[in-house]
CSV table of C-alpha atoms and ligand atoms in Angstrom, one decimal:
chain,number,residue,atom,x,y,z
A,19,MET,CA,-8.5,-13.5,-46.1
A,20,ALA,CA,-6.5,-10.5,-47.3
A,21,ARG,CA,-8.1,-8.6,-50.1
A,22,LYS,CA,-6.8,-9.3,-53.5
A,23,LYS,CA,-4.7,-6.7,-55.3
A,24,ILE,CA,-5.4,-6.0,-59.0
A,25,ALA,CA,-2.9,-3.9,-61.0
A,26,LEU,CA,-4.4,-2.2,-64.0
A,27,ILE,CA,-1.6,-1.0,-66.3
A,28,GLY,CA,-2.9,1.7,-68.6
A,29,GLY,CA,-5.4,4.2,-67.2
A,30,GLY,CA,-7.2,5.2,-70.4
A,31,GLN,CA,-10.6,4.3,-71.6
A,32,ILE,CA,-10.5,0.6,-70.8
A,33,GLY,CA,-8.4,1.1,-67.7
A,34,GLY,CA,-11.0,3.4,-66.1
A,35,ILE,CA,-13.9,0.9,-66.8
A,36,LEU,CA,-11.8,-1.9,-65.4
A,37,ALA,CA,-11.3,0.0,-62.1
A,38,LEU,CA,-15.0,0.6,-61.9
A,39,LEU,CA,-15.8,-3.0,-62.5
A,40,VAL,CA,-13.2,-4.2,-59.9
A,41,ALA,CA,-15.0,-2.0,-57.3
A,42,GLN,CA,-18.5,-2.8,-58.4
A,43,LYS,CA,-17.8,-6.6,-58.3
A,44,GLU,CA,-15.7,-6.3,-55.1
A,45,LEU,CA,-12.9,-8.3,-56.7
A,46,GLY,CA,-10.3,-6.5,-54.5
A,47,ASP,CA,-8.3,-3.3,-54.4
A,48,ALA,CA,-7.2,-1.8,-57.6
A,49,VAL,CA,-4.1,0.2,-58.6
A,50,LEU,CA,-4.5,2.1,-61.8
A,51,PHE,CA,-1.0,2.8,-63.4
A,52,ASP,CA,-0.3,5.2,-66.2
A,53,ILE,CA,2.7,7.2,-67.4
A,54,PRO,CA,3.8,10.3,-65.3
A,55,GLU,CA,2.0,12.7,-67.8
A,56,LYS,CA,-1.3,10.8,-67.1
A,57,GLU,CA,-0.8,10.2,-63.3
A,58,GLY,CA,-3.4,12.9,-62.5
A,59,VAL,CA,-5.9,11.1,-64.8
A,60,ALA,CA,-5.3,7.8,-63.1
A,61,LYS,CA,-5.6,9.4,-59.6
A,62,GLY,CA,-8.7,11.4,-60.7
A,63,LYS,CA,-10.5,8.3,-62.2
A,64,THR,CA,-9.8,6.2,-59.1
A,65,LEU,CA,-10.8,8.9,-56.6
A,66,ASP,CA,-14.0,9.5,-58.6
A,67,ILE,CA,-14.9,5.8,-58.4
A,68,MET,CA,-13.9,5.6,-54.7
A,69,GLU,CA,-16.4,8.4,-54.0
A,70,GLY,CA,-19.1,6.2,-55.6
A,71,THR,CA,-18.3,3.1,-53.6
A,72,PRO,CA,-20.5,4.1,-50.6
A,73,LEU,CA,-23.4,4.6,-53.1
A,74,MET,CA,-22.8,1.1,-54.6
A,75,GLY,CA,-22.4,-0.3,-51.2
A,76,VAL,CA,-19.1,-1.9,-51.9
A,77,ASP,CA,-15.6,-1.9,-50.3
A,78,SER,CA,-12.7,-1.4,-52.6
A,79,ASN,CA,-9.7,0.8,-52.3
A,80,LEU,CA,-8.6,2.3,-55.5
A,81,SER,CA,-5.6,4.4,-56.3
A,82,GLY,CA,-3.8,6.0,-59.2
A,83,THR,CA,-0.1,6.1,-59.7
A,84,SER,CA,2.8,6.4,-62.1
A,85,ASN,CA,5.2,4.7,-59.8
A,86,TYR,CA,5.7,1.0,-60.5
A,87,GLU,CA,6.5,0.2,-56.9
A,88,ASP,CA,2.8,0.7,-56.1
A,89,ILE,CA,1.8,-2.4,-58.1
A,90,LYS,CA,4.1,-4.6,-56.0
A,91,GLY,CA,2.7,-8.0,-55.1
A,92,ALA,CA,-0.5,-7.7,-57.3
A,93,ASP,CA,-2.4,-11.0,-57.6
A,94,VAL,CA,-3.8,-10.0,-61.0
A,95,VAL,CA,-2.3,-7.7,-63.7
A,96,ILE,CA,-4.5,-6.4,-66.6
A,97,VAL,CA,-2.5,-4.6,-69.3
A,98,THR,CA,-4.2,-2.1,-71.5
A,99,ALA,CA,-1.2,0.3,-71.9
A,100,GLY,CA,-0.8,1.3,-75.5
A,101,LEU,CA,-2.4,3.2,-78.3
A,102,PRO,CA,-5.9,2.3,-79.5
A,103,ARG,CA,-6.9,2.3,-83.2
A,104,LYS,CA,-8.3,5.3,-85.1
A,105,PRO,CA,-10.5,5.0,-88.2
A,106,GLY,CA,-8.6,3.4,-91.1
A,107,MET,CA,-6.1,1.6,-88.9
A,108,SER,CA,-5.7,-2.1,-88.5
A,109,ARG,CA,-4.7,-3.6,-85.2
A,110,GLU,CA,-1.3,-4.4,-86.7
A,111,ASP,CA,-0.7,-0.7,-87.4
A,112,LEU,CA,-0.3,-0.3,-83.7
A,113,LEU,CA,2.5,-2.8,-83.4
A,114,ASP,CA,5.6,-0.5,-83.6
A,115,VAL,CA,4.4,1.8,-80.9
A,116,ASN,CA,2.8,-0.7,-78.6
A,117,ILE,CA,5.7,-3.2,-78.6
A,118,LYS,CA,7.9,-0.6,-77.0
A,119,ILE,CA,5.2,0.1,-74.4
A,120,MET,CA,4.6,-3.6,-73.8
A,121,SER,CA,8.4,-4.2,-73.3
A,122,SER,CA,8.6,-1.7,-70.5
A,123,VAL,CA,5.4,-2.9,-68.9
A,124,ALA,CA,6.6,-6.5,-69.0
A,125,GLU,CA,9.9,-5.7,-67.4
A,126,ASN,CA,8.2,-3.9,-64.5
A,127,VAL,CA,5.5,-6.5,-64.0
A,128,LYS,CA,8.3,-9.2,-63.9
A,129,LYS,CA,10.1,-7.1,-61.2
A,130,TYR,CA,7.1,-6.2,-59.0
A,131,CYS,CA,4.5,-8.9,-59.5
A,132,PRO,CA,6.4,-12.1,-60.2
A,133,ASP,CA,3.4,-14.3,-59.1
A,134,ALA,CA,0.6,-12.5,-60.8
A,135,PHE,CA,-2.0,-13.9,-63.3
A,136,CYS,CA,-1.6,-11.6,-66.2
A,137,ILE,CA,-4.3,-10.7,-68.8
A,138,ILE,CA,-3.1,-8.7,-71.8
A,139,VAL,CA,-5.6,-6.6,-73.7
A,140,THR,CA,-3.4,-4.2,-75.8
A,141,ASN,CA,-3.5,-4.7,-79.6
A,142,PRO,CA,-2.4,-6.3,-81.8
A,143,LEU,CA,-3.4,-8.8,-79.1
A,144,ASP,CA,-1.8,-12.1,-80.2
A,145,ALA,CA,1.6,-10.4,-80.8
A,146,MET,CA,1.4,-8.4,-77.6
A,147,VAL,CA,0.6,-11.3,-75.3
A,148,TYR,CA,3.4,-13.3,-77.0
A,149,SER,CA,5.8,-10.5,-76.3
A,150,PHE,CA,4.8,-10.1,-72.7
A,151,LYS,CA,5.3,-13.8,-72.1
A,152,LYS,CA,8.7,-13.8,-73.8
A,153,ILE,CA,9.9,-10.8,-71.8
A,154,THR,CA,8.6,-11.9,-68.4
A,155,GLY,CA,9.4,-15.6,-68.9
A,156,PHE,CA,6.3,-16.3,-66.7
A,157,PRO,CA,4.8,-19.7,-67.0
A,158,LYS,CA,2.2,-20.0,-69.8
A,159,ASN,CA,-0.7,-20.7,-67.4
A,160,ARG,CA,-0.2,-17.2,-66.0
A,161,VAL,CA,-0.1,-15.2,-69.2
A,162,VAL,CA,-3.2,-15.0,-71.3
A,163,GLY,CA,-4.7,-12.7,-73.9
A,164,MET,CA,-8.2,-11.2,-73.9
A,165,ALA,CA,-9.8,-11.6,-77.3
A,166,GLY,CA,-12.2,-14.5,-77.6
A,167,VAL,CA,-14.4,-13.5,-74.7
A,168,LEU,CA,-15.0,-10.2,-76.5
A,169,ASP,CA,-15.4,-11.7,-79.9
A,170,THR,CA,-17.9,-14.3,-78.6
A,171,GLY,CA,-19.7,-11.5,-76.7
A,172,ARG,CA,-20.1,-9.7,-80.0
A,173,PHE,CA,-21.3,-12.8,-81.8
A,174,LYS,CA,-23.7,-13.7,-79.0
A,175,SER,CA,-25.2,-10.2,-78.9
A,176,PHE,CA,-25.7,-10.2,-82.7
A,177,VAL,CA,-27.5,-13.5,-82.5
A,178,ALA,CA,-29.7,-12.3,-79.6
A,179,MET,CA,-30.6,-9.1,-81.6
A,180,GLU,CA,-31.4,-11.2,-84.7
A,181,LEU,CA,-33.6,-13.7,-82.9
A,182,GLY,CA,-35.1,-11.5,-80.3
A,183,VAL,CA,-33.9,-13.7,-77.4
A,184,SER,CA,-31.9,-13.2,-74.3
A,185,ALA,CA,-28.2,-12.9,-75.0
A,186,GLU,CA,-27.7,-14.8,-71.8
A,187,ASP,CA,-29.0,-18.0,-73.4
A,188,VAL,CA,-26.6,-17.9,-76.4
A,189,ALA,CA,-23.5,-20.0,-76.0
A,190,ALA,CA,-20.8,-19.9,-78.6
A,191,THR,CA,-17.0,-20.0,-79.1
A,192,VAL,CA,-14.5,-18.5,-81.5
A,193,LEU,CA,-11.0,-19.6,-82.3
A,194,GLY,CA,-8.0,-17.9,-83.9
A,195,GLY,CA,-6.3,-14.5,-83.8
A,196,HIS,CA,-8.0,-11.3,-82.7
A,197,GLY,CA,-8.7,-9.8,-86.1
A,198,PRO,CA,-10.6,-10.3,-89.4
A,199,THR,CA,-9.2,-13.9,-89.7
A,200,MET,CA,-10.8,-15.0,-86.5
A,201,VAL,CA,-12.8,-18.3,-86.7
A,202,PRO,CA,-16.3,-18.1,-85.2
A,203,LEU,CA,-17.8,-21.6,-84.9
A,204,PRO,CA,-21.5,-21.2,-85.5
A,205,ARG,CA,-21.8,-24.9,-86.0
A,206,LEU,CA,-21.3,-25.3,-82.3
A,207,ALA,CA,-23.4,-22.4,-81.1
A,208,THR,CA,-26.6,-23.0,-79.1
A,209,VAL,CA,-29.5,-20.9,-77.8
A,210,GLY,CA,-30.9,-22.4,-74.6
A,211,GLY,CA,-29.6,-25.7,-75.6
A,212,VAL,CA,-31.0,-25.6,-79.1
A,213,PRO,CA,-28.5,-25.6,-82.0
A,214,LEU,CA,-28.3,-22.1,-83.5
A,215,THR,CA,-28.2,-23.6,-87.0
A,216,GLU,CA,-31.8,-24.8,-86.5
A,217,LEU,CA,-33.0,-21.3,-85.5
A,218,ILE,CA,-31.5,-19.1,-88.2
A,219,SER,CA,-31.0,-19.2,-91.9
A,220,ASP,CA,-27.6,-19.7,-93.4
A,221,GLU,CA,-27.6,-16.3,-94.9
A,222,LYS,CA,-28.4,-14.5,-91.7
A,223,LEU,CA,-25.8,-16.6,-89.8
A,224,GLU,CA,-23.1,-15.8,-92.4
A,225,ALA,CA,-24.0,-12.1,-92.0
A,226,ILE,CA,-23.5,-12.4,-88.2
A,227,VAL,CA,-20.2,-14.1,-88.7
A,228,THR,CA,-19.0,-11.3,-91.0
A,229,ARG,CA,-20.2,-8.6,-88.7
A,230,THR,CA,-18.4,-10.3,-85.7
A,231,ARG,CA,-15.2,-10.4,-87.6
A,232,LYS,CA,-15.5,-6.6,-88.3
A,233,ALA,CA,-17.1,-5.7,-85.0
A,234,GLY,CA,-14.1,-3.8,-83.6
A,235,THR,CA,-13.7,-1.8,-86.8
A,236,GLU,CA,-17.5,-1.0,-86.7
A,237,ILE,CA,-17.0,0.6,-83.2
A,238,VAL,CA,-13.8,2.4,-84.3
A,239,GLY,CA,-15.7,3.9,-87.2
A,240,LEU,CA,-18.6,5.1,-84.9
A,241,LEU,CA,-16.4,6.5,-82.1
A,242,GLY,CA,-14.1,8.3,-84.5
A,243,ASN,CA,-11.4,8.7,-82.0
A,244,GLY,CA,-10.6,5.4,-80.3
A,245,SER,CA,-11.7,1.8,-80.0
A,246,ALA,CA,-14.2,-0.2,-78.0
A,247,PHE,CA,-13.7,0.1,-74.3
A,248,PHE,CA,-16.8,-1.0,-72.3
A,249,SER,CA,-17.0,-4.6,-73.7
A,250,PRO,CA,-13.2,-5.2,-73.7
A,251,ALA,CA,-13.2,-4.2,-70.0
A,252,ILE,CA,-16.2,-6.4,-69.2
A,253,SER,CA,-14.4,-9.3,-71.0
A,254,ALA,CA,-11.1,-8.9,-69.1
A,255,ILE,CA,-12.9,-8.7,-65.8
A,256,GLU,CA,-14.8,-12.0,-66.6
A,257,MET,CA,-11.4,-13.7,-67.0
A,258,ALA,CA,-10.0,-12.1,-63.8
A,259,GLU,CA,-13.0,-13.2,-61.9
A,260,ALA,CA,-12.7,-16.8,-63.2
A,261,TYR,CA,-9.1,-16.8,-61.8
A,262,LEU,CA,-9.8,-15.0,-58.5
A,263,LYS,CA,-12.9,-17.1,-57.6
A,264,ASP,CA,-11.5,-20.3,-59.1
A,265,LYS,CA,-14.6,-20.6,-61.2
A,266,LYS,CA,-13.3,-23.2,-63.7
A,267,ARG,CA,-15.0,-21.3,-66.5
A,268,ILE,CA,-14.4,-22.4,-70.1
A,269,LEU,CA,-13.7,-19.2,-72.0
A,270,PRO,CA,-12.1,-18.5,-75.3
A,271,CYS,CA,-8.7,-16.9,-74.6
A,272,ALA,CA,-5.4,-16.3,-76.4
A,273,CYS,CA,-3.2,-19.1,-74.9
A,274,LEU,CA,0.3,-20.3,-75.7
A,275,LEU,CA,-0.1,-23.5,-77.7
A,276,GLU,CA,2.5,-26.2,-77.6
A,277,GLY,CA,1.2,-28.8,-80.0
A,278,GLU,CA,-2.6,-28.3,-79.4
A,279,TYR,CA,-4.5,-27.9,-82.7
A,280,GLY,CA,-1.2,-28.7,-84.4
A,281,ILE,CA,0.2,-25.3,-83.5
A,282,ASP,CA,3.5,-24.8,-81.6
A,283,GLY,CA,4.9,-21.7,-80.0
A,284,TYR,CA,2.2,-19.1,-80.7
A,285,TYR,CA,-0.5,-17.4,-78.8
A,286,ILE,CA,-3.9,-17.8,-80.5
A,287,GLY,CA,-7.5,-18.0,-79.4
A,288,VAL,CA,-8.8,-21.4,-78.1
A,289,PRO,CA,-11.3,-22.5,-75.4
A,290,ALA,CA,-9.5,-22.6,-72.0
A,291,LEU,CA,-10.4,-23.7,-68.5
A,292,LEU,CA,-9.7,-20.7,-66.2
A,293,GLY,CA,-9.5,-21.3,-62.5
A,294,SER,CA,-7.1,-20.5,-59.6
A,295,GLY,CA,-4.3,-22.2,-61.6
A,296,GLY,CA,-4.8,-19.7,-64.3
A,297,VAL,CA,-5.1,-21.5,-67.7
A,298,GLU,CA,-5.6,-24.9,-66.2
A,299,LYS,CA,-6.4,-26.7,-69.5
A,300,ILE,CA,-6.7,-26.0,-73.2
A,301,ILE,CA,-9.7,-27.6,-74.7
A,302,GLU,CA,-9.2,-29.2,-78.2
A,303,ILE,CA,-12.3,-29.2,-80.3
A,304,LYS,CA,-12.6,-31.6,-83.3
A,305,LEU,CA,-12.7,-29.3,-86.2
A,306,THR,CA,-14.0,-29.8,-89.7
A,307,ASP,CA,-11.5,-29.5,-92.6
A,308,GLU,CA,-12.9,-26.1,-93.5
A,309,GLU,CA,-12.5,-24.8,-89.9
A,310,LYS,CA,-9.0,-26.2,-89.7
A,311,GLU,CA,-8.1,-24.3,-92.8
A,312,MET,CA,-9.5,-21.1,-91.4
A,313,LEU,CA,-7.6,-21.6,-88.2
A,314,MET,CA,-4.3,-22.1,-90.1
A,315,ASN,CA,-5.1,-19.0,-92.2
A,316,SER,CA,-5.6,-17.1,-88.9
A,317,LEU,CA,-2.3,-18.5,-87.6
A,318,GLU,CA,-0.5,-17.0,-90.6
A,319,ALA,CA,-1.7,-13.5,-89.7
A,320,VAL,CA,-0.6,-14.1,-86.1
A,321,LYS,CA,2.8,-15.3,-87.2
A,322,LYS,CA,3.3,-12.2,-89.4
A,323,ALA,CA,2.6,-9.9,-86.4
A,324,VAL,CA,4.8,-11.9,-84.1
A,325,ALA,CA,7.7,-11.8,-86.6
A,326,GLU,CA,7.5,-8.0,-86.5
A,327,THR,CA,8.0,-7.9,-82.7
A,328,LYS,CA,11.5,-9.4,-83.5
A,329,LEU,CA,11.3,-11.3,-80.2
B,9,APR,N1,2.8,2.5,-69.4
B,9,APR,C1,1.6,2.6,-68.9
B,9,APR,N2,0.6,3.2,-69.6
B,9,APR,C2,0.9,3.7,-70.8
B,9,APR,C3,2.1,3.6,-71.4
B,9,APR,C4,3.2,3.0,-70.6
B,9,APR,N3,4.4,2.9,-71.1
B,9,APR,N4,2.1,4.2,-72.6
B,9,APR,C5,0.8,4.6,-72.8
B,9,APR,N5,0.1,4.3,-71.7
B,9,APR,C6,-1.3,4.6,-71.4
B,9,APR,C7,-1.8,5.9,-72.1
B,9,APR,O1,-1.3,7.0,-71.4
B,9,APR,C8,-3.3,5.8,-72.0
B,9,APR,O2,-3.8,6.3,-70.8
B,9,APR,O3,-2.2,3.6,-72.0
B,9,APR,C9,-3.5,4.2,-72.0
B,9,APR,C10,-4.3,3.7,-73.1
B,9,APR,O4,-5.6,4.2,-73.0
B,9,APR,P1,-6.4,4.7,-74.3
B,9,APR,O5,-5.6,5.5,-75.2
B,9,APR,O6,-7.7,5.3,-73.8
B,9,APR,O7,-6.7,3.3,-75.0
B,9,APR,P2,-7.8,2.2,-74.6
B,9,APR,O8,-9.1,2.4,-75.4
B,9,APR,O9,-7.9,2.0,-73.2
B,9,APR,O10,-7.2,0.9,-75.3
B,9,APR,C11,-5.9,0.4,-74.8
B,9,APR,O11,-6.4,-1.9,-75.5
B,9,APR,O12,-8.1,-2.8,-76.8
B,9,APR,C12,-6.8,-2.3,-76.8
B,9,APR,O13,-6.5,-1.5,-79.1
B,9,APR,C13,-6.6,-1.1,-77.7
B,9,APR,O14,-4.2,-1.1,-77.7
B,9,APR,C14,-5.4,-0.5,-77.2
B,9,APR,C15,-5.5,-0.8,-75.7
């Protein structure tokens, strides 16, 4: 079986970690693409990782480029091209700049990787993945946004820290847009099969939900000059792996809804079954009235950002 090819568009903070994880997990060969001014960085990062592959005992060819022809025929494309947040900025503040970048990325992915499974990471996420889908015209099962995996990762880690248990045993999901309006569902979270609500007080749980909603901003504040990059990369790789290995994982992802949850024509976070068919199924959860209301509130924020893309 030929090795899989993974195109990483954007060779910044997240892009570099993505390349490392592709190699470390032997998912295939990776091409790290960036603009001509950053071609040296893309080449340098990938060469640096290549030189570590013998030490990790893995086989993966990595290369850096600013020539779109080099991503030709990729099986998976992960897009992180675009500006990250600085302290004081919301994800929506990135829209004007990042929509231009996303348009050129989408045109080129359409041209060179017409059959790829595409994972969008660039913020504001729900509007960026919407734009990418519009411009490429790819089927909805092959264009997905990374947000929920990261948001649940944050929620799960806060629960594990609070309870002093393994984060591995925490299961949870989150719905909605990637931002402060997201809808964590603590009602459905479990720890080793035990309902989370039986293990933690309402106040502590509320505090964890609030911290999850602001978790990206917390990191932006600490870093001072950029946004989270380790956990976003780990999250996107989990999704890529589910596709490449046909794992049939159920992961919260930004998917194009066409009637599910009473939403039509927008990308928003929902649990999805990821396998070799890409987004093979969207799982509809029975929500309480309060949860429904929160999801609709989140949809309003997504709609506002999408309207600004003018697509
Ligand atoms: N094509 C390809 N790459 C581009 C383009 C373009 N047209 N324009 C900019 N880039 C590159 C930049 O040169 C930079 O190397 O995208 C990279 C972005 O990297 P960082 O600035 O380090 O940002 P990062 O932390 O990786 O986040 C990228 O993901 O989570 C989101 O909010 C985050 O939108 C941001 C994106």
